Coordinates of C-alpha atoms and ligand atoms in Angstrom, one line a residue:
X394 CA -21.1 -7.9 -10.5
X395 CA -17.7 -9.0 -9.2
X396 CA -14.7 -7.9 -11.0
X397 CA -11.6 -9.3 -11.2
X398 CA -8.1 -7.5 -12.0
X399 CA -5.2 -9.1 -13.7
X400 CA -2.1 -8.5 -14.2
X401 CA 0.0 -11.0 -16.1
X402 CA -0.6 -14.3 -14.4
X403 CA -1.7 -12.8 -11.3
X404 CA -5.1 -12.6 -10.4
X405 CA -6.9 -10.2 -8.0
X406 CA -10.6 -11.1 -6.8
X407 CA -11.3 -7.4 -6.1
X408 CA -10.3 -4.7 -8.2
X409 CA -9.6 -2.8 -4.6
X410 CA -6.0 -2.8 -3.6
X411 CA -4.0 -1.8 -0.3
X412 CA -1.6 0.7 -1.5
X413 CA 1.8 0.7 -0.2
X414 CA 2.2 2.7 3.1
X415 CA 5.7 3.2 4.1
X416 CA 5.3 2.2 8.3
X417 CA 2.1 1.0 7.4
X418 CA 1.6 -1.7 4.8
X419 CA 3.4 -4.2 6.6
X420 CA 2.8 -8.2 6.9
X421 CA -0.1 -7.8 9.5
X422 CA -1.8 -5.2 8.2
X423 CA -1.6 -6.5 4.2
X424 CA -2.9 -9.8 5.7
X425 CA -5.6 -8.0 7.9
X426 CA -7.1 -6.1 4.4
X427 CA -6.6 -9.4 2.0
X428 CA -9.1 -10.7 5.0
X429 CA -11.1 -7.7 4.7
X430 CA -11.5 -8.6 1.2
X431 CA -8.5 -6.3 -0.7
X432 CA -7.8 -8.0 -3.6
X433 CA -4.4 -7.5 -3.3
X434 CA -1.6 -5.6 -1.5
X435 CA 1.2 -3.7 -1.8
X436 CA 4.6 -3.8 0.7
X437 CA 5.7 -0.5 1.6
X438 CA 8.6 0.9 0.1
X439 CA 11.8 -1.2 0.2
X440 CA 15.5 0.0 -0.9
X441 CA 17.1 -1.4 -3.6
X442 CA 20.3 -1.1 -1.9
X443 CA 18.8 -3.0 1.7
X444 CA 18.1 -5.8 -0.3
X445 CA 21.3 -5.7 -2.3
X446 CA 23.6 -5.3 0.9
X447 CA 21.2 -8.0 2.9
X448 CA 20.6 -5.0 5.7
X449 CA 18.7 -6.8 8.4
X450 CA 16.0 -4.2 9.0
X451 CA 15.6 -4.2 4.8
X452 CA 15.1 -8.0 4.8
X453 CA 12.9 -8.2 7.6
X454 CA 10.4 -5.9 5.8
X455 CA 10.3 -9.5 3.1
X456 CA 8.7 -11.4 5.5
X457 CA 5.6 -13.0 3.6
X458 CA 3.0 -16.1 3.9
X459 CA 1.4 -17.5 1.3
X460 CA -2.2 -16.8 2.4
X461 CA -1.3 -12.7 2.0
X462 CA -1.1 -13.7 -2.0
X463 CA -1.4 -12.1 -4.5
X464 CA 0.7 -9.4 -3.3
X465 CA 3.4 -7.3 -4.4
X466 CA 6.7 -5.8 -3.5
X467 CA 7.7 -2.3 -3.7
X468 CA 11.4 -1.5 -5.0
X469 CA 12.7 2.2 -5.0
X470 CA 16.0 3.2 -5.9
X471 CA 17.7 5.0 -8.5
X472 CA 20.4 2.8 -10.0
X473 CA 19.2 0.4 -12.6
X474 CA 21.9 -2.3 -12.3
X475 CA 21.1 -2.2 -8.5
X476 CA 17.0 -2.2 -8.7
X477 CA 18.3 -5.2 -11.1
X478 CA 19.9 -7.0 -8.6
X479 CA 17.8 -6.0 -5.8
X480 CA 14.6 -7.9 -7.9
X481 CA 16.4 -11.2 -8.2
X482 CA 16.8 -11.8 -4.8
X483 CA 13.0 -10.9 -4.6
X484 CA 12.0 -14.0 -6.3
X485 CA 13.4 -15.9 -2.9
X486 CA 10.3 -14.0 -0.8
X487 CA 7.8 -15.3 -3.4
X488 CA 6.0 -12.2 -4.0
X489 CA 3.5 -11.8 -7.1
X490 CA 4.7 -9.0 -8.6
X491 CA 7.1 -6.4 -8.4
X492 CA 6.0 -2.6 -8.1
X493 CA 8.8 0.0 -8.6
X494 CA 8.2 3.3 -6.7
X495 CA 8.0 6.1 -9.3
X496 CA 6.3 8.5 -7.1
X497 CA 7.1 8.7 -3.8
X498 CA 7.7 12.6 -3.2
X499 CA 9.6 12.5 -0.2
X500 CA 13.0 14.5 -0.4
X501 CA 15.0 12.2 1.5
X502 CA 14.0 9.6 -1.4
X503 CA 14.4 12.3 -4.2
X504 CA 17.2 13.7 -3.7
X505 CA 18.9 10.4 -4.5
X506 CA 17.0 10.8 -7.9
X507 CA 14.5 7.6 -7.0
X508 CA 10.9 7.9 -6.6
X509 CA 8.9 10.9 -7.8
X510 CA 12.4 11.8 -9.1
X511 CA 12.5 9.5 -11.7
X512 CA 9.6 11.3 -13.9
X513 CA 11.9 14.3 -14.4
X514 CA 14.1 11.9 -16.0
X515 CA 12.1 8.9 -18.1
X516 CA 15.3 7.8 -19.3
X517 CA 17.0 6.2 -16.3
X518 CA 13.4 5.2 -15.6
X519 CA 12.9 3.0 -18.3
X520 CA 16.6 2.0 -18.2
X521 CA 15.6 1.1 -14.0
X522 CA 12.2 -0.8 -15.5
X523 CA 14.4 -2.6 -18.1
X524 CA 17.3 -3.9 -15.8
X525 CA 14.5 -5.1 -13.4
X526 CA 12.5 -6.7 -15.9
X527 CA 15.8 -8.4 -17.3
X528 CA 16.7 -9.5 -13.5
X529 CA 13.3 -11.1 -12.7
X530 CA 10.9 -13.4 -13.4
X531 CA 8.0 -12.1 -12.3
X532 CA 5.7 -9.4 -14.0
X533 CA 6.7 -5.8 -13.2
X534 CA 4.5 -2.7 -12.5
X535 CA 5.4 0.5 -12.2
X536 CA 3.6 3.2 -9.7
X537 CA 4.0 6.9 -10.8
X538 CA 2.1 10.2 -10.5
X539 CA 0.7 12.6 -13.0
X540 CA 3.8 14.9 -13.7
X541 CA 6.7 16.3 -12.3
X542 CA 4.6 19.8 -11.6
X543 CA 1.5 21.3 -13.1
X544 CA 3.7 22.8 -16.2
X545 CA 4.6 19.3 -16.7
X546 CA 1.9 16.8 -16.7
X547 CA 3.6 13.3 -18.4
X548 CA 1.6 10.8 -17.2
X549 CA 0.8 9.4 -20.5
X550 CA 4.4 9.8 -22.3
X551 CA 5.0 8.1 -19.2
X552 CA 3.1 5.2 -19.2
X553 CA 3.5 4.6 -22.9
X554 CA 7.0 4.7 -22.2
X555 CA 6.6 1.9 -19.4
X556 CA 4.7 -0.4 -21.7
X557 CA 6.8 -0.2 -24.2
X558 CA 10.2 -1.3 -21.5
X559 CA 7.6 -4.2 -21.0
X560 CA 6.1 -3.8 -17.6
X561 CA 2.6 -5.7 -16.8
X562 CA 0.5 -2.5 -15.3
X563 CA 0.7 0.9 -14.0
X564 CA -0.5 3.0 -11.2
X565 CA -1.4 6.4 -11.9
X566 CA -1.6 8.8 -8.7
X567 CA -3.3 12.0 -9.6
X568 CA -1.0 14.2 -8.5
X569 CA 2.2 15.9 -9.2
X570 CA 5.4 15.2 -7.9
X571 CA 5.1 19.1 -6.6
X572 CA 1.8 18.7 -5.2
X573 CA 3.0 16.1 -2.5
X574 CA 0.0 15.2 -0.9
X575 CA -2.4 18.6 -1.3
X576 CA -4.6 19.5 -3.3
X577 CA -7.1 17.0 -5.1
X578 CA -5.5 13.8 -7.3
X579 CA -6.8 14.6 -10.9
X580 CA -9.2 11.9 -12.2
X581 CA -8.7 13.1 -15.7
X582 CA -5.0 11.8 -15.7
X583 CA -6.0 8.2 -15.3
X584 CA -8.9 8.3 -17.9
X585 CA -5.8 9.5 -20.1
X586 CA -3.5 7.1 -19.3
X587 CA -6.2 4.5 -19.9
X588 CA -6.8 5.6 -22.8
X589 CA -3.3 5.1 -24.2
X590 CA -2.1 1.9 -22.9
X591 CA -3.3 -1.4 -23.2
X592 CA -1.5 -3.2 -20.2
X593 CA -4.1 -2.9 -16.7
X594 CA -4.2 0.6 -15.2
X595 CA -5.2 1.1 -11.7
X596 CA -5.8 4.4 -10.3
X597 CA -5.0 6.2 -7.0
X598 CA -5.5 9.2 -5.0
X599 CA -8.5 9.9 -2.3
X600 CA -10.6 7.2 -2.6
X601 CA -12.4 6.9 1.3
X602 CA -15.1 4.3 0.0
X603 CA -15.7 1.0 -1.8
X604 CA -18.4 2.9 -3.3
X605 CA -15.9 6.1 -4.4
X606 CA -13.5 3.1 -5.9
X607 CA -15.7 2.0 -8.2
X608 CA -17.2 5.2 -9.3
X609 CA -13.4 5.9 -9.8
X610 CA -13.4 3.0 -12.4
X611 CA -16.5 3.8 -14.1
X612 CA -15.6 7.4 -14.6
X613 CA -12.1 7.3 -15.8
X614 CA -12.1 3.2 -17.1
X615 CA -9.3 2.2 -15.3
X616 CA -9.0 -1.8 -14.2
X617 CA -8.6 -1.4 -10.7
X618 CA -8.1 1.0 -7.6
X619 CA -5.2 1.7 -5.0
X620 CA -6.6 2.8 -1.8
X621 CA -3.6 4.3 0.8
X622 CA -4.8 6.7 3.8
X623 CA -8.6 5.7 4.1
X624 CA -7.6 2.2 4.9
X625 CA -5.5 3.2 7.7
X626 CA -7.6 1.8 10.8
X627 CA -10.3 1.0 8.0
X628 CA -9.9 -2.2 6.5
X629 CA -13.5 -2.7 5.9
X630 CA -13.1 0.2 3.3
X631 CA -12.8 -2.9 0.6
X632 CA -16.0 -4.2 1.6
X633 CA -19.2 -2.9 0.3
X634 CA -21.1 -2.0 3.5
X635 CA -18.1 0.0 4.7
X636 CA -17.2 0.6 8.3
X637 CA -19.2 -0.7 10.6
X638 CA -20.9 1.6 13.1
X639 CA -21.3 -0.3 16.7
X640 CA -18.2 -0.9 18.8
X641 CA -18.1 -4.1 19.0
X642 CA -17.6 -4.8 15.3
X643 CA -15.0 -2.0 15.1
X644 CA -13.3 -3.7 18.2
X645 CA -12.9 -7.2 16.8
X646 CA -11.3 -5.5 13.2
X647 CA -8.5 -4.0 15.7
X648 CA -8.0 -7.0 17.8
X649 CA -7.0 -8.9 14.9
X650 CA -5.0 -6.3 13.9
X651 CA -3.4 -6.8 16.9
X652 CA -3.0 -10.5 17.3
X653 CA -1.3 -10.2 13.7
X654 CA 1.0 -8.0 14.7
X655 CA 2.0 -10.0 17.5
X656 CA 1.9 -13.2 16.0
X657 CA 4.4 -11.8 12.9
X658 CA 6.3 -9.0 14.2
X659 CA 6.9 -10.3 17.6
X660 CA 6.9 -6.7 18.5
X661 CA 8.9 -5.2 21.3
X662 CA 8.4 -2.0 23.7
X663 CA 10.1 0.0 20.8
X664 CA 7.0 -0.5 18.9
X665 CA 4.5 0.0 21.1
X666 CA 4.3 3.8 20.1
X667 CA 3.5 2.9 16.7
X668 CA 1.2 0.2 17.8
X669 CA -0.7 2.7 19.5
X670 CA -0.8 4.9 16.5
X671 CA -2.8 2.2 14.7
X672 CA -5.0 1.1 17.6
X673 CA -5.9 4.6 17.9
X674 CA -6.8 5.0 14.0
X675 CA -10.0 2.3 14.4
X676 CA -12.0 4.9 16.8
X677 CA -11.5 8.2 14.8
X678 CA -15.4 8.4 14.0
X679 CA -16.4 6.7 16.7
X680 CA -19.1 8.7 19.5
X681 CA -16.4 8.8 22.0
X682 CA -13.3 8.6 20.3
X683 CA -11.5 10.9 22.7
X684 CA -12.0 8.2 25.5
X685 CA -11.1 5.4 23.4
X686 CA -8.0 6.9 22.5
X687 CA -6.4 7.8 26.1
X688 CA -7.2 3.7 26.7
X689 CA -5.2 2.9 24.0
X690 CA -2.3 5.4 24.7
X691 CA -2.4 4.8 28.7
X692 CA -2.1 1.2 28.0
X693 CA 1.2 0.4 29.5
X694 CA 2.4 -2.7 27.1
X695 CA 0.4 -4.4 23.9
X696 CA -0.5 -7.0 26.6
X697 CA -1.9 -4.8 28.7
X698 CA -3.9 -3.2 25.4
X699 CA -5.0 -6.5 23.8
X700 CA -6.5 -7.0 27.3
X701 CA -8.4 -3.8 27.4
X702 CA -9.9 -3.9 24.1
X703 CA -10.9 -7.4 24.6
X704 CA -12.7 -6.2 28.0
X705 CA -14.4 -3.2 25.9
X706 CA -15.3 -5.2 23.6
X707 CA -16.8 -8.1 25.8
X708 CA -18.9 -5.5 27.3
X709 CA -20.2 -4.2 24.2
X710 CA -21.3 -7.4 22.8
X711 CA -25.3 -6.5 22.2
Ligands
FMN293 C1 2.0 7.3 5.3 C2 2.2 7.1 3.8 C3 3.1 6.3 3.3 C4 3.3 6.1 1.9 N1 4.2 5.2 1.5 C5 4.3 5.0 0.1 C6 5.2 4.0 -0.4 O1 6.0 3.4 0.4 N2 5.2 3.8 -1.7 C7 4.4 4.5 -2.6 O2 4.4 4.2 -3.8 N3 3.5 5.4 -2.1 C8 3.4 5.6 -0.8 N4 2.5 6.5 -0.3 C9 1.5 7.0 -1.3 C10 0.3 6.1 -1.3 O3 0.6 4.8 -1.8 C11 -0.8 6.7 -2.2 O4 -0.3 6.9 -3.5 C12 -1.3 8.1 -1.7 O5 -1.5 8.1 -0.3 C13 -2.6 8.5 -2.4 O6 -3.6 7.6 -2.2 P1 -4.7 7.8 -1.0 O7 -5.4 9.1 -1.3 O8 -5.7 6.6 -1.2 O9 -4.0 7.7 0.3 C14 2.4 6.7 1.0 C15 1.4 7.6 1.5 C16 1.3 7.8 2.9 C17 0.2 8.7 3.4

């Protein structure tokens, strides 16, 4: 059965999303999984205040085309006129929607009071999700986690609180701010949440599998799934037959990877580490990973890597 995921006029032909991935969930690789069949994606992280001041590394992280849609754009920040602001100028990079980061965990995020931040103080968070709201035209979703700490699990005051400022869907991580990324993301959070809302509620936290997403949906209701770390040099995790197991299939998903990269970042030999740090994420389960790997990092330029992996893969055509 195919299912479809709305929120406000935007429509999703999978219910499985790309969550955003700050260094990650860039042009290329949002474009690579809407291929993969994601049925939308989320931009990393972006700062209010980049967008605001028109900082040139802020604005290139806007770049969009229109076959990458529906997608939408991640604001974080902690000063509501500012997020306002910030989500006008938006509109002029055409995204779909706009996510506001409610969870992020990182300190150097926090301790500006955005991100997680903002759940140990729902009242400049719905003030943030009004001002945006009131700035933009397009719908609104917020992405949050289950509570500040295990003493204070909000999720659902929190959500409530977010439909009722008038945003289009949430995001539910299963966690706690205090958690960070340990332990396991609670699935009994989202069921909550679902329960007590009526906008679409997607949830989030270790799914590895298109299979596991839509377990996740049956067991706790929610509309739709955010998938973050298993997608990282996995983009057939949206598809049903999952990763593929010969090299040469696995070698085609990173090429275009590549050529993406190239052909929208324009990269130069700055980025090659980091280009290398995805490469390197296809072979992970592959017999002979280790191999694979000191290819891609001896590769001298991205040249020099597309030219390698096309060789491999050439050779592993059966
Ligand atoms: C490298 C990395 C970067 C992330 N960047 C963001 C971000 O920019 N915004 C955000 O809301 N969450 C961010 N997250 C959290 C993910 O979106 C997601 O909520 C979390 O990883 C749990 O989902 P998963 O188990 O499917 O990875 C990031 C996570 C990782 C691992």
């Amino acid at each position: 059965m195919i299912i479809m995921l709305r929120i406000a006029d935007c429509i999703a032909v999978s219910p499985l999303l790309l969550a955003p991935l700050a260094g990650y969930s860039d042009l290329p690789f949002r474009l690579l999984c809407r291929e993969y069949g994601a049925g939308m994606c989320f931009s990393e992280m972006i700062s209010c205040h980049g967008i605001v001041y028109q900082q040139k590394k802020t604005l290139a992280m806007l770049a969009s085309t229109p076959d990458e849609h529906p997608t939408a754009f991640q604001l974080f920040g902690a000063d509501p006129e500012i997020m306002g602001k910030a989500s006008a100028l938006l509109a002029e990079f055409s995204p779909d929607c706009i996510d506001i980061n409610m969870g992020c965990p990182v300190p150097k995020v926090t301790k500006n009071g955005a991100g997680a931040a903002l759940m140990a103080n729902p009242l400049l968070a719905e003030n943030i999700i009004k001002r945006v709201i009131e700035y933009s035209e397009l719908p609104v979703t917020v992405k949050f986690r289950s509570g500040v700490d295990s003493g204070h699990i909000t999720a659902v005051s929190f959500a409530k609180m977010a439909e009722n400022a008038g945003v289009s869907a949430v995001t539910i991580h299963g966690r706690t701010w205090s958690q960070g990324f340990t332990g396991k993301a609670e699935r009994r959070i989202i069921s909550q949440v679902k329960e007590a809302v009526s906008i679409p509620v997607i949830g989030n936290g270790d799914i590895t599998t298109y299979k596991e997403g839509y377990a996740m949906m049956d067991e706790t209701g929610c509309d739709g799934v955010m998938i973050g770390r298993a997608a990282l040099g996995n983009p057939w995790v949206f598809q049903e037959k999952g990763r593929p197991l010969d090299l040469s299939s696995i070698l085609q998903g990173v090429l275009r990877h590549l050529e993406l990269i190239e052909h929208y970042l324009h990269p130069t030999d700055r980025m090659l580490g980091l280009i290398k740090n995805i490469a390197g994420r296809y072979f992970k389960y592959l017999p002979g990973s280790t191999a694979l790997r000191k290819m891609v990092y001896e590769s001298p330029s991205l040249l020099a890597l597309q030219h390698n992996l096309e060789e491999l893969r050439q050779q592993s055509i059966p």
